[in-house]
Structure formats: C-alpha cells, structure tokens
Tab-separated table of C-alpha atoms in Angstrom:
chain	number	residue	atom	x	y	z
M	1	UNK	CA	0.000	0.000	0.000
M	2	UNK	CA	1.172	3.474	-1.091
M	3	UNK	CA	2.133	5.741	1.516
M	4	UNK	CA	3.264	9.141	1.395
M	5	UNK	CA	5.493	11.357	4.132
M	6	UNK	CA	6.096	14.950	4.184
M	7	UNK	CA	8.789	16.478	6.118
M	8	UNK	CA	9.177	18.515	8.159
M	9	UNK	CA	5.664	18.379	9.747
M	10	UNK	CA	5.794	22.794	10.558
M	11	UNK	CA	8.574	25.022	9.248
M	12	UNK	CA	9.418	28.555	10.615
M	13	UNK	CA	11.889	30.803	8.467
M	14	UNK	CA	12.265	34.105	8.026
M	15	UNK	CA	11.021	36.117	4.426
M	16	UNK	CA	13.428	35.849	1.796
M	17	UNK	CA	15.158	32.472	2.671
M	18	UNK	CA	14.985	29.914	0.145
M	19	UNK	CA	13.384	26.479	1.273
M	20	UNK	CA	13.070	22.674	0.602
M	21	UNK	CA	9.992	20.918	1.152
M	22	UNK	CA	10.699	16.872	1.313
M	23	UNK	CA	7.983	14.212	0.089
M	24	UNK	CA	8.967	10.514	0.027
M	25	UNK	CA	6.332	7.786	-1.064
M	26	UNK	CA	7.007	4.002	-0.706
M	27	UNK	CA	5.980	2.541	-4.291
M	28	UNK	CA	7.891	3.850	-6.509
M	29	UNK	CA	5.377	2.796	-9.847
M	30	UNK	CA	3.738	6.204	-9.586
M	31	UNK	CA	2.079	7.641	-12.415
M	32	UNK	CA	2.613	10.990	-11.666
M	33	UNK	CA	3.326	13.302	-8.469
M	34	UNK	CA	1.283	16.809	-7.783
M	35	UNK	CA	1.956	19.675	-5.163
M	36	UNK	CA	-0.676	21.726	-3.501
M	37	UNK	CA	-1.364	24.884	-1.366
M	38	UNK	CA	-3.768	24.657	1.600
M	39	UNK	CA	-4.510	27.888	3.446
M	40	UNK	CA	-6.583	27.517	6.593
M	41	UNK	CA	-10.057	25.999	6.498
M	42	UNK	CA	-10.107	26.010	2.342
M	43	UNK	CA	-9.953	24.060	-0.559
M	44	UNK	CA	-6.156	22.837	-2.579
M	45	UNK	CA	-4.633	24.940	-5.500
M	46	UNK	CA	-2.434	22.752	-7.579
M	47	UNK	CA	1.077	24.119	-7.612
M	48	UNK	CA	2.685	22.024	-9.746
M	49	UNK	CA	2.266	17.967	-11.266
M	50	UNK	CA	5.014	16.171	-12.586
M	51	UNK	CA	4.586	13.296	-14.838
M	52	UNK	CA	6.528	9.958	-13.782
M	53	UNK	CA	8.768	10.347	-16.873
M	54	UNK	CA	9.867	14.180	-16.125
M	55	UNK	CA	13.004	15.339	-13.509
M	56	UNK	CA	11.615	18.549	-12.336
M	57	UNK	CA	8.857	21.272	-12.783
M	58	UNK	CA	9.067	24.649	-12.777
M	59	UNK	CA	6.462	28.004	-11.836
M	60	UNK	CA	7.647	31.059	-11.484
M	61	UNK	CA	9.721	30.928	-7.280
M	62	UNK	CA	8.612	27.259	-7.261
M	63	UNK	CA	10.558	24.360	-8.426
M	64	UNK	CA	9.814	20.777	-7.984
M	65	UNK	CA	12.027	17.837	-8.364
M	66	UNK	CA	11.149	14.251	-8.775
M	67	UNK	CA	13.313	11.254	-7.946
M	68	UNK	CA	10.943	7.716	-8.757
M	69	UNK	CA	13.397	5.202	-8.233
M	70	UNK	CA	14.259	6.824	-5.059
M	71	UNK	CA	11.046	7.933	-4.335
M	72	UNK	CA	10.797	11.241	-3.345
M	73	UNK	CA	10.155	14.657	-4.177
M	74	UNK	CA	11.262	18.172	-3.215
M	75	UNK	CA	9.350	21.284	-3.165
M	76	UNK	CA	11.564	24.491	-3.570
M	77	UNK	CA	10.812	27.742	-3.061
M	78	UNK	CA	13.040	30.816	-3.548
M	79	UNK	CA	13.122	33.914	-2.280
M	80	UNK	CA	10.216	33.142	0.367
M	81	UNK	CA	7.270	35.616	1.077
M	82	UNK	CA	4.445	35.960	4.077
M	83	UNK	CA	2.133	35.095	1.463
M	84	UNK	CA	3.736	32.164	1.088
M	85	UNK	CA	2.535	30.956	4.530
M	86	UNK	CA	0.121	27.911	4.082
M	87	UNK	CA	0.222	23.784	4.291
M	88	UNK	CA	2.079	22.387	1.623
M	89	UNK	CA	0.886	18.715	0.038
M	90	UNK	CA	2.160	16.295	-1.767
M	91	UNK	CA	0.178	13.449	-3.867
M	92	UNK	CA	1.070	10.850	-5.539
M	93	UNK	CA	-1.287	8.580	-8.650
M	94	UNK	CA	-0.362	5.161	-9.793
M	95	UNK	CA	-0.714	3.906	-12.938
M	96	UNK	CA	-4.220	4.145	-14.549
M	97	UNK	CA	-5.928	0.577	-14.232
M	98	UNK	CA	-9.305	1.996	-13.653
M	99	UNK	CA	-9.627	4.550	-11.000
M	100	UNK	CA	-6.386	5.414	-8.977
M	101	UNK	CA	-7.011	8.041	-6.470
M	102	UNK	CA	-4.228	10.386	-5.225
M	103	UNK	CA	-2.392	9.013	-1.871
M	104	UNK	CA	-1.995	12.317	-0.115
M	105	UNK	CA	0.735	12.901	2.521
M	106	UNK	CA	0.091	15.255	5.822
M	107	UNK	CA	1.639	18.499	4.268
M	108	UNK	CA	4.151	20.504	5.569
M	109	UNK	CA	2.699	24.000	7.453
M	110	UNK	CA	4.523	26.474	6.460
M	111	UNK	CA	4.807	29.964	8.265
M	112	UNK	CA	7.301	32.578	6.413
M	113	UNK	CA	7.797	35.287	8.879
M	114	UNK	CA	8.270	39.443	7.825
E	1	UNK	CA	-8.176	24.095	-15.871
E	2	UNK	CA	-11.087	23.792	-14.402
E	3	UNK	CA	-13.161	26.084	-12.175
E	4	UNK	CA	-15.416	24.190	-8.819
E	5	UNK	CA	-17.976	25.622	-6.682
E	6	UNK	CA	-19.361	24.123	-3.232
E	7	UNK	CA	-22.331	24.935	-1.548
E	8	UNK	CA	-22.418	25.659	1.781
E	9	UNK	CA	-19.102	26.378	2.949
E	10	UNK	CA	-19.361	26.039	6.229
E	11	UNK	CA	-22.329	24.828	8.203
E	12	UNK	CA	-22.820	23.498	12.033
E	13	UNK	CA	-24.854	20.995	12.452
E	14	UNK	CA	-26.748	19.113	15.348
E	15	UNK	CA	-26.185	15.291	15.684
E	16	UNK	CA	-28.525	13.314	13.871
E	17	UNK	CA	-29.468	15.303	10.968
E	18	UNK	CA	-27.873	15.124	7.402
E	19	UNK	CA	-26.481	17.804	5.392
E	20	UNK	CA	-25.843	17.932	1.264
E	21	UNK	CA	-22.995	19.341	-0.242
E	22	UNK	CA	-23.446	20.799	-3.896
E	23	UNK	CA	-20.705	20.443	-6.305
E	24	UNK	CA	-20.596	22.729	-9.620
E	25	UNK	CA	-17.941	21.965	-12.200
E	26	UNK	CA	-17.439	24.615	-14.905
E	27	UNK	CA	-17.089	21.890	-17.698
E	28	UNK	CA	-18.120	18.494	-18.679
E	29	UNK	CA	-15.988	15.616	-16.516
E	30	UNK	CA	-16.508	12.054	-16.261
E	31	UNK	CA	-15.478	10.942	-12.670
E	32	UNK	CA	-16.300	13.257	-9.303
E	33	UNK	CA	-14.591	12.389	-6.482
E	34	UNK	CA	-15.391	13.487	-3.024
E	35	UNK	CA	-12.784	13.761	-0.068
E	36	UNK	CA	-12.038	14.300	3.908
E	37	UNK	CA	-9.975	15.934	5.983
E	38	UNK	CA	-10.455	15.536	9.232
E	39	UNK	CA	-9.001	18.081	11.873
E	40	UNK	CA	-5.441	18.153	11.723
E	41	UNK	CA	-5.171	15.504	9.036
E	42	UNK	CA	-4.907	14.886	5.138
E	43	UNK	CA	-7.216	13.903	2.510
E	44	UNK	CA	-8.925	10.398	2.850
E	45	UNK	CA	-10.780	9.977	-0.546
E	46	UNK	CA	-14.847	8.956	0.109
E	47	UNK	CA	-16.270	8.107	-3.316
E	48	UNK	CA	-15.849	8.508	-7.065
E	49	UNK	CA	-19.242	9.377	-8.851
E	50	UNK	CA	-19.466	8.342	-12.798
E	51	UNK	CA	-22.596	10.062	-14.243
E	52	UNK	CA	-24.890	7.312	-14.963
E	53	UNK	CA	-23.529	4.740	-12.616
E	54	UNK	CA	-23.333	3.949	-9.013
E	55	UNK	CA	-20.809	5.688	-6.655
E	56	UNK	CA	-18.007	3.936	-5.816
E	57	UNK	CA	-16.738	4.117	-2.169
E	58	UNK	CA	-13.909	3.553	-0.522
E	59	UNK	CA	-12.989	1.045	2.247
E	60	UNK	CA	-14.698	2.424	5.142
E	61	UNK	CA	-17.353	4.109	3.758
E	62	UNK	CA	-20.783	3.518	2.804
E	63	UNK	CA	-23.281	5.006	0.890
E	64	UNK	CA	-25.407	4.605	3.311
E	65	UNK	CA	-23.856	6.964	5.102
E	66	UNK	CA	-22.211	8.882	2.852
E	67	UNK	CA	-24.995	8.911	-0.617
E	68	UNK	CA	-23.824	10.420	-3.834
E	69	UNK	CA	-25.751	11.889	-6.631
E	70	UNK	CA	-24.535	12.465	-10.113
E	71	UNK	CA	-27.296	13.739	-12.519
E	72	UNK	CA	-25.469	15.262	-15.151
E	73	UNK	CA	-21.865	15.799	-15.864
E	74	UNK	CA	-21.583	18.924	-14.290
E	75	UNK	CA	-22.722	18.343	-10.167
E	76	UNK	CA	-22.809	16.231	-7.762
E	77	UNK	CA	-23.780	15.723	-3.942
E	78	UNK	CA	-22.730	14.363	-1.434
E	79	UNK	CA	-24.745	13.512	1.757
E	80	UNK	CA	-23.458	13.338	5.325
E	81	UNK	CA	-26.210	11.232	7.175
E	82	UNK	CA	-27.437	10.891	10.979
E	83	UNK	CA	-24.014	13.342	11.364
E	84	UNK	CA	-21.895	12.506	14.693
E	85	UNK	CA	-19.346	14.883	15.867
E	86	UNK	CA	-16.593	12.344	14.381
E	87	UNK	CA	-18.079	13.439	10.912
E	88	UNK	CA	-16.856	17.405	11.574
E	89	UNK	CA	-14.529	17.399	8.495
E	90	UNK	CA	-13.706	19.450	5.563
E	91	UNK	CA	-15.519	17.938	2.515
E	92	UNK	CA	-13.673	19.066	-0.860
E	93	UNK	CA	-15.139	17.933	-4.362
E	94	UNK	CA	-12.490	16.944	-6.541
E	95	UNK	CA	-12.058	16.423	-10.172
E	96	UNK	CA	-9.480	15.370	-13.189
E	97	UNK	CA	-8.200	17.461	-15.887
E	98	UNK	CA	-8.968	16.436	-19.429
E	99	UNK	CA	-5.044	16.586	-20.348
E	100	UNK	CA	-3.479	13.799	-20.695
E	101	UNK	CA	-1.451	14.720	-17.430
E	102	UNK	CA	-4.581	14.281	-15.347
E	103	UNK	CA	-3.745	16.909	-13.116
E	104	UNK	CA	-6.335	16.962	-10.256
E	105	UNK	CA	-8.436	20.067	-9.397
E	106	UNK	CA	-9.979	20.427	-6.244
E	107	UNK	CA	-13.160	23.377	-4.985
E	108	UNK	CA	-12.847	25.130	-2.248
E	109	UNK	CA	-14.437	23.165	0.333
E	110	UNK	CA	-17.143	22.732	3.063
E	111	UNK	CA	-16.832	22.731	6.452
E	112	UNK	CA	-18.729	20.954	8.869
E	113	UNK	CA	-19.290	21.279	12.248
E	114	UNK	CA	-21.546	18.794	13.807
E	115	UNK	CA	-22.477	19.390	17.622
C-alpha cells in the first residue's frame, strides 16, 4: 500500500530564505506526483504535477524535483514571502488501471515570517 | 483548468441530521470524487461518482452513510447522514483534468461542524 510522508511536519523561516519541502512515497510505480497549497479551512490549489517520466517542474519561485526510483520529491521555493505561509501537500497517482485516487501525505505548514 | 464551486461552505450541524454538499464543475468531466480531511489531518478519498452509474466508495465508507448523486456531468452531492461529531470534516469535491497529465483540481471546500 502506497504511503506518502512529508517532512518537516511545521517550518518557521524568516522572508526571503529559500526552502526545501521533502515528500517521500514508498511505491515507486507512480504515475505521476502533484503539489498543492492549503490555506486555513479552504480548498487545494495545484502548484505544480510532474509526470513519472519528467526530472523537475518549474512556476515562477517554485521548483519541484522528482526522484521515482528513489522515491521522493522536493518542493523548492526561492526567495520566500508571508504570502507564502500555508500547508504544503504532496500526492502521488499510480498507474491508470481503472480509477487510482491520489495518496496524499500530511503536508508541511509552512509559516514565512516578515 | 477547471473552475469548482461548493455549496455551503461552512455549516454546524446538530447530531442526527444530514447535510448535502453541492458540487458545480465549470465543464463536462466524467469521474467526481469526493474527499475528507479531518481536523489536523490529510485527505482520505470517500467516493468517485461516474454520471450514470453507481458511486463507488472507498474502504470504510458507505453510501449509506455517505450517498452520492450524479445527474449530469456537471454536479454532484454528497450527503453526510445521521451526522456525529466524528463526521466534523472538511468535505472538498475533486475532479481530473482532461489533459493527458490528469492533473487533479480540487473546490474550495465545506466545512462541517456537527455538535
């Protein structure tokens, strides 16, 4: 069974530092791998997917990396800002046979301080 | 991309009474999937709704307790029944993207109190 770890659990840093997010999963026969944004008491924004076959993704201060045979995944952001401050989430899909439904991790909360 | 709505959300309810959640897509999409998130946790995936066909739910969840509609393929509901305090969650409607990427969209959510 698929599981899916996020760490850290809460990170603190100050605005402008550049950060790494971590995401492992266990199976390594994903079909793809997707990043979200959670603020408090709403709904996910996708951030960024990356299909099994790619290395990395890129959007604008946001660059995520993909590892399969390793399994994992980091979640960089540059040049951090207050707005920035949310729960970070990583998913993973397998391979299509019928319906696969993401495997979510816990997220990472961040907090980017002014 | 696509664009999802959710009606209410946020409502507190009393124990024992049921509450339906409205989904709104802004385009045609085969599969509907509902999730949880329970306080403090991540997303636990309920059901996926086909239009035409039968929910399907997830181990640990029933549709008795948790009944899906899926008239058209544009909405869906989802119905919390004879609600418990356990069942205070965030309820998100979820759908795929018609690339072939299949990136997943999710709406903004409903949360439920239940007292």
């Amino acid at each position: 069974k698929q599981e899916v770890t996020q760490i850290p659990a809460a990170l603190s840093v100050p605005e402008g530092e550049n950060l790494v997010l971590n995401c492992s999963f266990t199976d390594s026969a994903i079909y793809n791998l997707q990043w979200f944004r959670q603020d408090p008491g709403k709904g996910l924004t996708s951030l960024l997917l990356i299909q099994s076959s790619q290395r990395e993704q890129t959007s604008g201060r946001l660059n995520a990396s993909l590892d399969k045979s390793s399994g994992r995944s980091t979640l960089y952001i540059a040049a951090s800002q207050p707005g920035d401050s949310a729960t970070y989430l990583c998913a993973v899909r397998h391979p299509r046979s019928g319906n696969t439904p993401l495997v979510f991790g816990k997220g990472t909360r961040l907090s980017v301080i002014a | 991309s696509a664009v999802i709505s959710q009606k209410p959300s946020r409502d507190i309810c009393q124990r024992g009474t049921s509450l339906t959640i409205q989904c709104q897509v802004d385009s045609q999409v085969t599969m509907m999937f509902w999730y949880r998130q329970q306080p403090g946790q991540s997303l636990t995936l309920i059901a996926t709704a086909n239009q035409g066909s039968e929910a399907t739910y997830e181990s640990g969840f029933v549709i008795d307790k948790f009944p899906i509609s899926r008239p058209n393929l544009t909405f869906s509901t989802l119905t919390v029944s004879n609600m418990s305090p356990e069942d205070s969650s965030i309820y998100l409607c979820s759908v795929e993207g018609t690339s072939k990427g299949l990136e997943q969209y999710f709406g903004p959510g409903t949360r439920l109190t239940v007292t």
